[in-house]
Amino acid sequence: MKGFRPRPGFVVQAYRFALDPNAGQEAALRSHCGAARAAYNWAVAWVTASWWQRRAEVSYGVPDAELTGWRPWSLPALRKEFNVVKRTDPRFADWWEDNSKEAYSTGLANASAAFDNYAKSKNGKRKGARMGAPRFKSKRKARLSCRFTTGTIRVDADGRHVTLPRLGTIRTHEPTHKLLARVRGGTARILSATVRHERGRWFVSFQTEVKRDIQRVARPGTVVGIDLGVKTLAVMADSTGEIRTVANPRHYDKALTQLRRASRAVSRRRGPDRRTGQKPSKRWEKANAQLTKIHHRVANLRADALHKLTTTVTRTYGTVVVEDLHVAGMLRNHRLARRIADAGFGEIRRRLSYKSRRNGCRVLAADRWYPSSKTCSGCGAVKAKLPLHLRTYTCDACGLVIDRDANAALNLAALAATAVTGTGVAGDQDTAQPVSKPRGADRKTRTTRTRRKAGPGRAGGATLPHQQQTETRDRTQAQAPTLW
């Protein structure tokens, strides 16, 4: 819910279950999702009609005071107007009673949010990429989704069914005992339910307010630096000198043979053709379902592996330091794009962000331009260049020979102390960050040497960067990890 704040001691958490609807229930689910899409398209057309009318009047020389007024796009205004026209508009008059009111409210709420995002983006009040004006949703391409906020929304007592407004009781593909036990115990309250069709299967996601006590991490005083990569998914080095390697499972590469075979089978069948109106054959639908099943399994395996990795990290260490990777730019490398996408770098950072709040774990993001791989973890010397094919770091100053990823992880772990000491290499959440180019930016690393504080040893990771020379002072001011 937009603007909803949970009670003290509670958090908002989603419980997602796969559904096994029968033929009638699946038709009703598709009808509700189609109603949401139709309401969205109506709202877009109703609001933008005043825009085009004003543009035409301006071209005719109509004074500004006499122009047609702007139509509001707030959710209450859209609901009020839709309730007036739904009984008379030929697009809704014959079938709007077949679906729950929540289906139409879903489309209107999405349209209102889309117009808000467009207006804020145009006025410079919204971060991220520039957003265009809302457009109509295609019947063939739109994602089937519908949200319920009122009515009968519950998890049935048998643990294998859920009940939704107008849809009735639907069997779940998996047991719902985890959510059912919390609801019965009074530690969870269902706020809303969203049904969605993904990868050939229907899912229901319950947004709940859950009472969750903070579970302290196993090693609260330990700092860990995580260096992500393609050959090895993650190399973790903590402040005690322990280095742990997590292999890259490469689920997509392992399923590539099956995907190619299934894709050839789909291409040899008679598929749909929008130009001629040709409908797909039964064999094409069967082959396409098999291809979707393989993609679904790969996505589930990837999500499971990333959940296990991030959960283990946030339950073990008190402070986690990761890199601020420019994943969108990395995907432009056509030689590594497939493996980078399969690794899920962005998803790892997102999950570390919200899971850290459950355990009181602090997560820091190093500056994007911090040369973690080029800096020696022993003496602090920085190489000007370090090609990607060199997997072993050899320091020219002190002679340290160490794995490239392990060296980067040790440097990331050492950055955590600067968030407290304020030496300029790291900073707190409110530290001002310089504005950098969103695409194609490049910042070269100049050879320098970093002074170190006294510590127990070179490989232990406890020696922390303190102060750099004047020639790189302008660069180090931007190397403050951001607290999520």
PDB file of C-alpha atoms in Angstrom, residues 290-457:
ATOM      1  CA  GLN A 290       8.173 -26.753 -22.663  1.00  0.00           C
ATOM      2  CA  LEU A 291      10.567 -23.895 -23.462  1.00  0.00           C
ATOM      3  CA  THR A 292       8.902 -21.700 -20.840  1.00  0.00           C
ATOM      4  CA  LYS A 293       9.214 -24.494 -18.289  1.00  0.00           C
ATOM      5  CA  ILE A 294      12.986 -24.660 -18.779  1.00  0.00           C
ATOM      6  CA  HIS A 295      13.350 -20.892 -18.408  1.00  0.00           C
ATOM      7  CA  HIS A 296      11.189 -21.035 -15.292  1.00  0.00           C
ATOM      8  CA  ARG A 297      13.381 -23.698 -13.720  1.00  0.00           C
ATOM      9  CA  VAL A 298      16.578 -21.736 -14.446  1.00  0.00           C
ATOM     10  CA  ALA A 299      15.100 -18.610 -12.871  1.00  0.00           C
ATOM     11  CA  ASN A 300      14.020 -20.535  -9.775  1.00  0.00           C
ATOM     12  CA  LEU A 301      17.458 -22.130  -9.349  1.00  0.00           C
ATOM     13  CA  ARG A 302      19.143 -18.742  -9.665  1.00  0.00           C
ATOM     14  CA  ALA A 303      16.797 -17.132  -7.146  1.00  0.00           C
ATOM     15  CA  ASP A 304      17.313 -19.998  -4.693  1.00  0.00           C
ATOM     16  CA  ALA A 305      21.125 -19.751  -4.903  1.00  0.00           C
ATOM     17  CA  LEU A 306      21.112 -15.969  -4.413  1.00  0.00           C
ATOM     18  CA  HIS A 307      18.724 -16.232  -1.468  1.00  0.00           C
ATOM     19  CA  LYS A 308      20.982 -18.753   0.264  1.00  0.00           C
ATOM     20  CA  LEU A 309      24.092 -16.615  -0.310  1.00  0.00           C
ATOM     21  CA  THR A 310      22.593 -13.321   0.883  1.00  0.00           C
ATOM     22  CA  THR A 311      20.848 -14.891   3.866  1.00  0.00           C
ATOM     23  CA  THR A 312      24.073 -16.502   5.043  1.00  0.00           C
ATOM     24  CA  VAL A 313      26.008 -13.250   4.748  1.00  0.00           C
ATOM     25  CA  THR A 314      23.470 -11.068   6.574  1.00  0.00           C
ATOM     26  CA  ARG A 315      23.122 -13.623   9.392  1.00  0.00           C
ATOM     27  CA  THR A 316      26.868 -13.983   9.919  1.00  0.00           C
ATOM     28  CA  TYR A 317      28.612 -10.613   9.641  1.00  0.00           C
ATOM     29  CA  GLY A 318      27.952  -7.313  11.373  1.00  0.00           C
ATOM     30  CA  THR A 319      29.157  -5.144   8.473  1.00  0.00           C
ATOM     31  CA  VAL A 320      29.126  -5.991   4.766  1.00  0.00           C
ATOM     32  CA  VAL A 321      30.970  -3.948   2.117  1.00  0.00           C
ATOM     33  CA  VAL A 322      30.128  -4.473  -1.556  1.00  0.00           C
ATOM     34  CA  GLU A 323      30.968  -2.733  -4.804  1.00  0.00           C
ATOM     35  CA  ASP A 324      28.727  -0.238  -6.569  1.00  0.00           C
ATOM     36  CA  LEU A 325      28.810  -2.025  -9.921  1.00  0.00           C
ATOM     37  CA  HIS A 326      27.561  -0.395 -13.116  1.00  0.00           C
ATOM     38  CA  VAL A 327      25.678  -3.489 -14.266  1.00  0.00           C
ATOM     39  CA  ALA A 328      23.943  -1.774 -17.191  1.00  0.00           C
ATOM     40  CA  GLY A 329      27.306  -0.766 -18.609  1.00  0.00           C
ATOM     41  CA  MET A 330      28.799  -4.208 -17.984  1.00  0.00           C
ATOM     42  CA  LEU A 331      26.005  -5.806 -20.003  1.00  0.00           C
ATOM     43  CA  ARG A 332      27.222  -3.916 -23.077  1.00  0.00           C
ATOM     44  CA  ASN A 333      30.172  -6.281 -23.267  1.00  0.00           C
ATOM     45  CA  HIS A 334      28.782  -8.818 -25.734  1.00  0.00           C
ATOM     46  CA  ARG A 335      31.368 -11.392 -24.685  1.00  0.00           C
ATOM     47  CA  LEU A 336      30.339 -11.426 -21.014  1.00  0.00           C
ATOM     48  CA  ALA A 337      26.765 -10.098 -21.062  1.00  0.00           C
ATOM     49  CA  ARG A 338      25.116 -13.512 -20.820  1.00  0.00           C
ATOM     50  CA  ARG A 339      27.217 -14.633 -17.856  1.00  0.00           C
ATOM     51  CA  ILE A 340      26.895 -11.281 -16.080  1.00  0.00           C
ATOM     52  CA  ALA A 341      23.115 -11.412 -16.422  1.00  0.00           C
ATOM     53  CA  ASP A 342      23.088 -15.010 -15.191  1.00  0.00           C
ATOM     54  CA  ALA A 343      25.116 -14.090 -12.091  1.00  0.00           C
ATOM     55  CA  GLY A 344      22.571 -11.495 -10.917  1.00  0.00           C
ATOM     56  CA  PHE A 345      24.873  -8.821  -9.471  1.00  0.00           C
ATOM     57  CA  GLY A 346      22.084  -6.297  -9.040  1.00  0.00           C
ATOM     58  CA  GLU A 347      19.819  -8.825  -7.350  1.00  0.00           C
ATOM     59  CA  ILE A 348      22.533  -9.707  -4.828  1.00  0.00           C
ATOM     60  CA  ARG A 349      22.858  -6.084  -3.775  1.00  0.00           C
ATOM     61  CA  ARG A 350      19.070  -5.608  -3.566  1.00  0.00           C
ATOM     62  CA  ARG A 351      18.605  -8.644  -1.345  1.00  0.00           C
ATOM     63  CA  LEU A 352      21.483  -7.712   0.908  1.00  0.00           C
ATOM     64  CA  SER A 353      19.836  -4.321   1.336  1.00  0.00           C
ATOM     65  CA  TYR A 354      16.501  -5.487   2.718  1.00  0.00           C
ATOM     66  CA  LYS A 355      17.758  -8.591   4.528  1.00  0.00           C
ATOM     67  CA  SER A 356      20.292  -6.574   6.490  1.00  0.00           C
ATOM     68  CA  ARG A 357      17.468  -4.736   8.247  1.00  0.00           C
ATOM     69  CA  ARG A 358      16.233  -8.002   9.751  1.00  0.00           C
ATOM     70  CA  ASN A 359      19.481  -8.730  11.590  1.00  0.00           C
ATOM     71  CA  GLY A 360      20.823  -5.302  12.430  1.00  0.00           C
ATOM     72  CA  CYS A 361      23.547  -5.793   9.841  1.00  0.00           C
ATOM     73  CA  ARG A 362      25.158  -2.716   8.279  1.00  0.00           C
ATOM     74  CA  VAL A 363      25.687  -2.789   4.503  1.00  0.00           C
ATOM     75  CA  LEU A 364      28.059  -0.323   2.815  1.00  0.00           C
ATOM     76  CA  ALA A 365      28.587   0.274  -0.894  1.00  0.00           C
ATOM     77  CA  ALA A 366      32.050   1.343  -2.016  1.00  0.00           C
ATOM     78  CA  ASP A 367      32.330   4.147  -4.510  1.00  0.00           C
ATOM     79  CA  ARG A 368      32.097   3.024  -8.111  1.00  0.00           C
ATOM     80  CA  TRP A 369      35.520   4.439  -8.896  1.00  0.00           C
ATOM     81  CA  TYR A 370      37.356   2.915  -5.946  1.00  0.00           C
ATOM     82  CA  PRO A 371      40.162   0.734  -7.425  1.00  0.00           C
ATOM     83  CA  SER A 372      39.646  -2.293  -5.209  1.00  0.00           C
ATOM     84  CA  SER A 373      41.319  -4.685  -7.673  1.00  0.00           C
ATOM     85  CA  LYS A 374      44.250  -2.370  -8.474  1.00  0.00           C
ATOM     86  CA  THR A 375      45.112  -1.517  -4.860  1.00  0.00           C
ATOM     87  CA  CYS A 376      47.525  -3.704  -2.914  1.00  0.00           C
ATOM     88  CA  SER A 377      45.899  -5.018   0.250  1.00  0.00           C
ATOM     89  CA  GLY A 378      49.315  -5.104   1.933  1.00  0.00           C
ATOM     90  CA  CYS A 379      51.028  -1.766   1.342  1.00  0.00           C
ATOM     91  CA  GLY A 380      48.315   0.240  -0.424  1.00  0.00           C
ATOM     92  CA  ALA A 381      50.157   0.765  -3.732  1.00  0.00           C
ATOM     93  CA  VAL A 382      47.824   1.308  -6.685  1.00  0.00           C
ATOM     94  CA  LYS A 383      48.493  -0.023 -10.169  1.00  0.00           C
ATOM     95  CA  ALA A 384      47.660   2.202 -13.107  1.00  0.00           C
ATOM     96  CA  LYS A 385      46.408  -0.733 -15.171  1.00  0.00           C
ATOM     97  CA  LEU A 386      45.370  -4.279 -14.373  1.00  0.00           C
ATOM     98  CA  PRO A 387      44.009  -6.223 -17.369  1.00  0.00           C
ATOM     99  CA  LEU A 388      41.121  -8.556 -16.780  1.00  0.00           C
ATOM    100  CA  HIS A 389      43.013 -11.649 -17.907  1.00  0.00           C
ATOM    101  CA  LEU A 390      45.519 -11.274 -15.045  1.00  0.00           C
ATOM    102  CA  ARG A 391      43.927 -13.286 -12.249  1.00  0.00           C
ATOM    103  CA  THR A 392      46.870 -12.933  -9.814  1.00  0.00           C
ATOM    104  CA  TYR A 393      47.801  -9.610  -8.264  1.00  0.00           C
ATOM    105  CA  THR A 394      51.543  -8.993  -7.917  1.00  0.00           C
ATOM    106  CA  CYS A 395      52.552  -5.830  -6.070  1.00  0.00           C
ATOM    107  CA  ASP A 396      55.577  -4.066  -7.529  1.00  0.00           C
ATOM    108  CA  ALA A 397      56.223  -2.212  -4.276  1.00  0.00           C
ATOM    109  CA  CYS A 398      56.120  -4.891  -1.573  1.00  0.00           C
ATOM    110  CA  GLY A 399      56.114  -8.075  -3.673  1.00  0.00           C
ATOM    111  CA  LEU A 400      52.768  -9.378  -2.408  1.00  0.00           C
ATOM    112  CA  VAL A 401      51.341 -12.152  -4.594  1.00  0.00           C
ATOM    113  CA  ILE A 402      47.650 -12.839  -4.041  1.00  0.00           C
ATOM    114  CA  ASP A 403      44.556 -13.812  -5.978  1.00  0.00           C
ATOM    115  CA  ARG A 404      43.023 -10.822  -7.738  1.00  0.00           C
ATOM    116  CA  ASP A 405      39.521 -11.274  -6.299  1.00  0.00           C
ATOM    117  CA  ALA A 406      40.783 -11.995  -2.794  1.00  0.00           C
ATOM    118  CA  ASN A 407      42.870  -8.821  -2.918  1.00  0.00           C
ATOM    119  CA  ALA A 408      39.809  -6.798  -3.928  1.00  0.00           C
ATOM    120  CA  ALA A 409      37.720  -8.349  -1.141  1.00  0.00           C
ATOM    121  CA  LEU A 410      40.358  -7.454   1.460  1.00  0.00           C
ATOM    122  CA  ASN A 411      40.403  -3.847   0.253  1.00  0.00           C
ATOM    123  CA  LEU A 412      36.612  -3.658   0.450  1.00  0.00           C
ATOM    124  CA  ALA A 413      36.645  -5.003   4.000  1.00  0.00           C
ATOM    125  CA  ALA A 414      39.218  -2.373   4.962  1.00  0.00           C
ATOM    126  CA  LEU A 415      36.941   0.416   3.710  1.00  0.00           C
ATOM    127  CA  ALA A 416      34.411  -0.154   6.508  1.00  0.00           C
ATOM    128  CA  ALA A 417      36.610   1.522   9.127  1.00  0.00           C
ATOM    129  CA  THR A 418      36.742   4.801   7.173  1.00  0.00           C
ATOM    130  CA  ALA A 419      32.972   5.160   7.520  1.00  0.00           C
ATOM    131  CA  VAL A 420      33.667   5.755  11.232  1.00  0.00           C
ATOM    132  CA  THR A 421      37.075   7.437  11.164  1.00  0.00           C
ATOM    133  CA  GLY A 422      36.119   9.858   8.400  1.00  0.00           C
ATOM    134  CA  THR A 423      39.420   9.763   6.549  1.00  0.00           C
ATOM    135  CA  GLY A 424      37.852  10.687   3.206  1.00  0.00           C
ATOM    136  CA  VAL A 425      37.969   7.215   1.672  1.00  0.00           C
ATOM    137  CA  ALA A 426      34.641   6.214   3.186  1.00  0.00           C
ATOM    138  CA  GLY A 427      31.636   8.054   4.483  1.00  0.00           C
ATOM    139  CA  ASP A 428      28.238   7.759   6.111  1.00  0.00           C
ATOM    140  CA  GLN A 429      24.882   7.763   4.455  1.00  0.00           C
ATOM    141  CA  ASP A 430      24.622  11.567   4.282  1.00  0.00           C
ATOM    142  CA  THR A 431      28.035  12.007   2.642  1.00  0.00           C
ATOM    143  CA  ALA A 432      27.699  14.099  -0.507  1.00  0.00           C
ATOM    144  CA  GLN A 433      28.440  12.066  -3.616  1.00  0.00           C
ATOM    145  CA  PRO A 434      29.759  13.627  -6.836  1.00  0.00           C
ATOM    146  CA  VAL A 435      27.572  13.470  -9.902  1.00  0.00           C
ATOM    147  CA  SER A 436      29.049  11.126 -12.493  1.00  0.00           C
ATOM    148  CA  LYS A 437      28.074  10.239 -16.032  1.00  0.00           C
ATOM    149  CA  PRO A 438      25.329   7.599 -16.151  1.00  0.00           C
ATOM    150  CA  ARG A 439      26.678   5.874 -19.256  1.00  0.00           C
ATOM    151  CA  GLY A 440      30.098   5.363 -20.747  1.00  0.00           C
ATOM    152  CA  ALA A 441      31.977   7.287 -18.068  1.00  0.00           C
ATOM    153  CA  ASP A 442      35.639   6.504 -17.531  1.00  0.00           C
ATOM    154  CA  ARG A 443      37.980   7.497 -14.744  1.00  0.00           C
ATOM    155  CA  LYS A 444      41.565   6.347 -15.066  1.00  0.00           C
ATOM    156  CA  THR A 445      43.563   5.262 -12.047  1.00  0.00           C
ATOM    157  CA  ARG A 446      46.922   6.920 -11.503  1.00  0.00           C
ATOM    158  CA  THR A 447      49.764   5.147  -9.789  1.00  0.00           C
ATOM    159  CA  THR A 448      50.001   6.103  -6.148  1.00  0.00           C
ATOM    160  CA  ARG A 449      50.703   4.631  -2.763  1.00  0.00           C
ATOM    161  CA  THR A 450      48.477   4.609   0.278  1.00  0.00           C
ATOM    162  CA  ARG A 451      49.744   4.955   3.842  1.00  0.00           C
ATOM    163  CA  ARG A 452      48.444   2.381   6.256  1.00  0.00           C
ATOM    164  CA  LYS A 453      47.588   2.393   9.915  1.00  0.00           C
ATOM    165  CA  ALA A 454      49.410   0.021  12.157  1.00  0.00           C
ATOM    166  CA  GLY A 455      47.749  -3.379  12.050  1.00  0.00           C
ATOM    167  CA  PRO A 456      48.320  -7.008  12.882  1.00  0.00           C
ATOM    168  CA  GLY A 457      49.489  -8.020   9.447  1.00  0.00           C
TER     169      GLY A 457
END
